Structure formats: structure tokens, C-alpha cells
Short mmCIF file of C-alpha atoms and ligand atoms in Angstrom, two decimals:
data_model
loop_
_atom_site.label_atom_id
_atom_site.label_comp_id
_atom_site.label_asym_id
_atom_site.label_seq_id
_atom_site.Cartn_x
_atom_site.Cartn_y
_atom_site.Cartn_z
CA UNK N 255 -49.48 -13.24 -27.42
CA UNK N 256 -46.40 -14.76 -25.90
CA UNK N 257 -43.58 -12.61 -24.61
CA UNK N 258 -40.27 -14.29 -24.11
CA UNK N 259 -37.62 -12.93 -21.88
CA UNK N 260 -34.82 -11.12 -23.69
CA UNK N 261 -36.68 -11.59 -26.90
CA UNK N 262 -36.79 -9.15 -29.73
CA UNK N 263 -39.71 -7.99 -31.76
CA UNK N 264 -39.95 -7.58 -35.48
CA UNK N 265 -41.50 -4.18 -36.05
CA UNK N 266 -42.93 -3.44 -39.48
CA UNK N 267 -41.50 0.06 -39.34
CA UNK N 268 -38.29 -0.28 -37.36
CA UNK N 269 -37.09 -3.83 -37.96
CA UNK N 270 -35.81 -6.06 -35.16
CA UNK N 271 -36.00 -4.13 -31.90
CA UNK N 272 -36.47 -4.49 -28.16
CA UNK N 273 -40.10 -5.17 -27.23
CA UNK N 274 -42.13 -2.75 -25.12
CA UNK N 275 -45.65 -2.98 -23.72
CA UNK N 276 -48.42 -0.42 -24.11
CA UNK N 277 -52.19 -0.64 -23.67
CA UNK N 278 -54.48 -1.09 -26.64
CA UNK N 279 -55.85 2.45 -26.28
CA UNK N 280 -52.58 4.08 -27.27
CA UNK N 281 -52.17 2.08 -30.42
CA UNK N 282 -55.84 2.49 -31.33
CA UNK N 283 -56.08 6.24 -30.70
CA UNK N 284 -55.19 7.86 -33.97
CA UNK N 285 -55.79 11.53 -33.17
CA UNK N 286 -56.69 11.40 -29.50
CA UNK N 287 -54.18 12.01 -26.74
CA UNK N 288 -54.98 9.32 -24.17
CA UNK N 289 -52.21 9.96 -21.66
CA UNK N 290 -49.00 8.07 -21.03
CA UNK N 291 -48.32 6.54 -17.63
CA UNK N 292 -45.06 4.64 -17.36
CA UNK N 293 -45.30 1.86 -14.83
CA UNK N 294 -41.83 0.44 -14.71
CA UNK N 295 -38.78 2.20 -13.36
CA UNK N 296 -36.54 -0.33 -15.07
CA UNK N 297 -35.27 1.17 -18.36
CA UNK N 298 -34.90 -2.35 -19.79
CA UNK N 299 -38.53 -3.12 -19.03
CA UNK N 300 -40.62 -0.68 -21.02
CA UNK N 301 -44.25 -0.69 -19.95
CA UNK N 302 -46.88 2.00 -20.06
CA UNK N 303 -50.61 2.51 -20.22
CA UNK N 304 -52.99 5.39 -20.75
CA UNK N 305 -54.74 7.61 -18.20
CA UNK N 306 -57.95 5.54 -18.32
CA UNK N 307 -55.98 2.36 -17.60
CA UNK N 308 -54.21 4.10 -14.73
CA UNK N 309 -57.58 5.14 -13.32
CA UNK N 310 -58.92 1.58 -13.48
CA UNK N 311 -55.69 0.20 -12.07
CA UNK N 312 -56.02 2.51 -9.07
CA UNK N 313 -59.66 1.49 -8.65
CA UNK N 314 -58.88 -2.22 -8.87
CA UNK N 315 -55.69 -1.90 -6.85
CA UNK N 316 -54.00 -4.60 -8.88
CA UNK N 317 -53.68 -6.10 -12.35
CA UNK N 318 -56.99 -7.92 -12.05
CA UNK N 319 -58.73 -9.84 -14.82
CA UNK N 320 -61.02 -6.86 -15.33
CA UNK N 321 -58.01 -4.60 -15.63
CA UNK N 322 -56.23 -6.93 -18.04
CA UNK N 323 -59.32 -7.18 -20.22
CA UNK N 324 -59.60 -3.41 -20.35
CA UNK N 325 -55.89 -2.81 -20.80
CA UNK N 326 -55.54 -5.48 -23.52
CA UNK N 327 -51.86 -4.75 -23.85
CA UNK N 328 -49.99 -4.65 -27.12
CA UNK N 329 -46.36 -5.34 -27.80
CA UNK N 330 -44.56 -2.66 -29.77
CA UNK N 331 -40.90 -1.95 -30.43
CA UNK N 332 -38.93 0.53 -28.30
CA UNK N 333 -38.95 3.12 -31.10
CA UNK N 334 -42.73 2.89 -31.41
CA UNK N 335 -42.95 3.13 -27.63
CA UNK N 336 -40.94 6.35 -27.69
CA UNK N 337 -43.13 7.87 -30.37
CA UNK N 338 -46.31 6.84 -28.52
CA UNK N 339 -44.85 8.46 -25.43
CA UNK N 340 -44.28 11.67 -27.30
CA UNK N 341 -47.74 11.59 -28.82
CA UNK N 342 -49.72 10.74 -25.69
CA UNK N 343 -47.76 12.49 -22.94
CA UNK N 344 -49.34 15.92 -23.47
CA UNK N 345 -52.41 16.05 -21.26
CA UNK N 346 -51.33 14.21 -18.13
ZN1 LIG H 517 -55.34 2.23 -21.87
ZN1 LIG H 518 -41.49 0.19 -34.27
#
């Protein structure tokens, strides 16, 4: 998946929006709360992953190939990002 700078994303639910990055676990977890760890302090650069990804990231110490394979990030729109945040923030 290619991400272009200043690009927009066409979300099936929300239309043309700003893209945001989450890990595959958040989008795949339907009923589970997997945690929500935001890893960018820049409000224009929305990126987050779940608690398991955070754990592996800390173990690996970097965004290694192993980490990237596990994380398998997905691009969502900023509205979807906000709702994932709400849904997965509970336990952490
Ligand atoms: Zn994850
Ligand atoms: Zn959306």
C-alpha cells in the first residue's frame, strides 16, 4: 500500500478524509479491546498501534522487519481512527 504525502483517503463510510495509520489488530478485532497506543505527537500525523504491537516494539527497540510484519499497518480515515481510539482505549 502506498501512502503519499498530503494525500487523502477515500473511506467507504466517511468519504474523502485525511489518512491515518493503525495496526491490523485494531481493524480486525471486532469485539476485543486491544489497546490504543498513539505513537506520534504530531496531530497531522495520526499513527497508533495496539498494546501487543507496543510490547513488540519495546522488545525490538525499533520498527524492525519483524515488527512491521506483526504490525501490518492499515490506512484508515481520521474519523475511523477516532472511533478505533474510542473503542480500543479502555484497557490500557
Ligand atoms: Zn497491533
Ligand atoms: Zn472512515
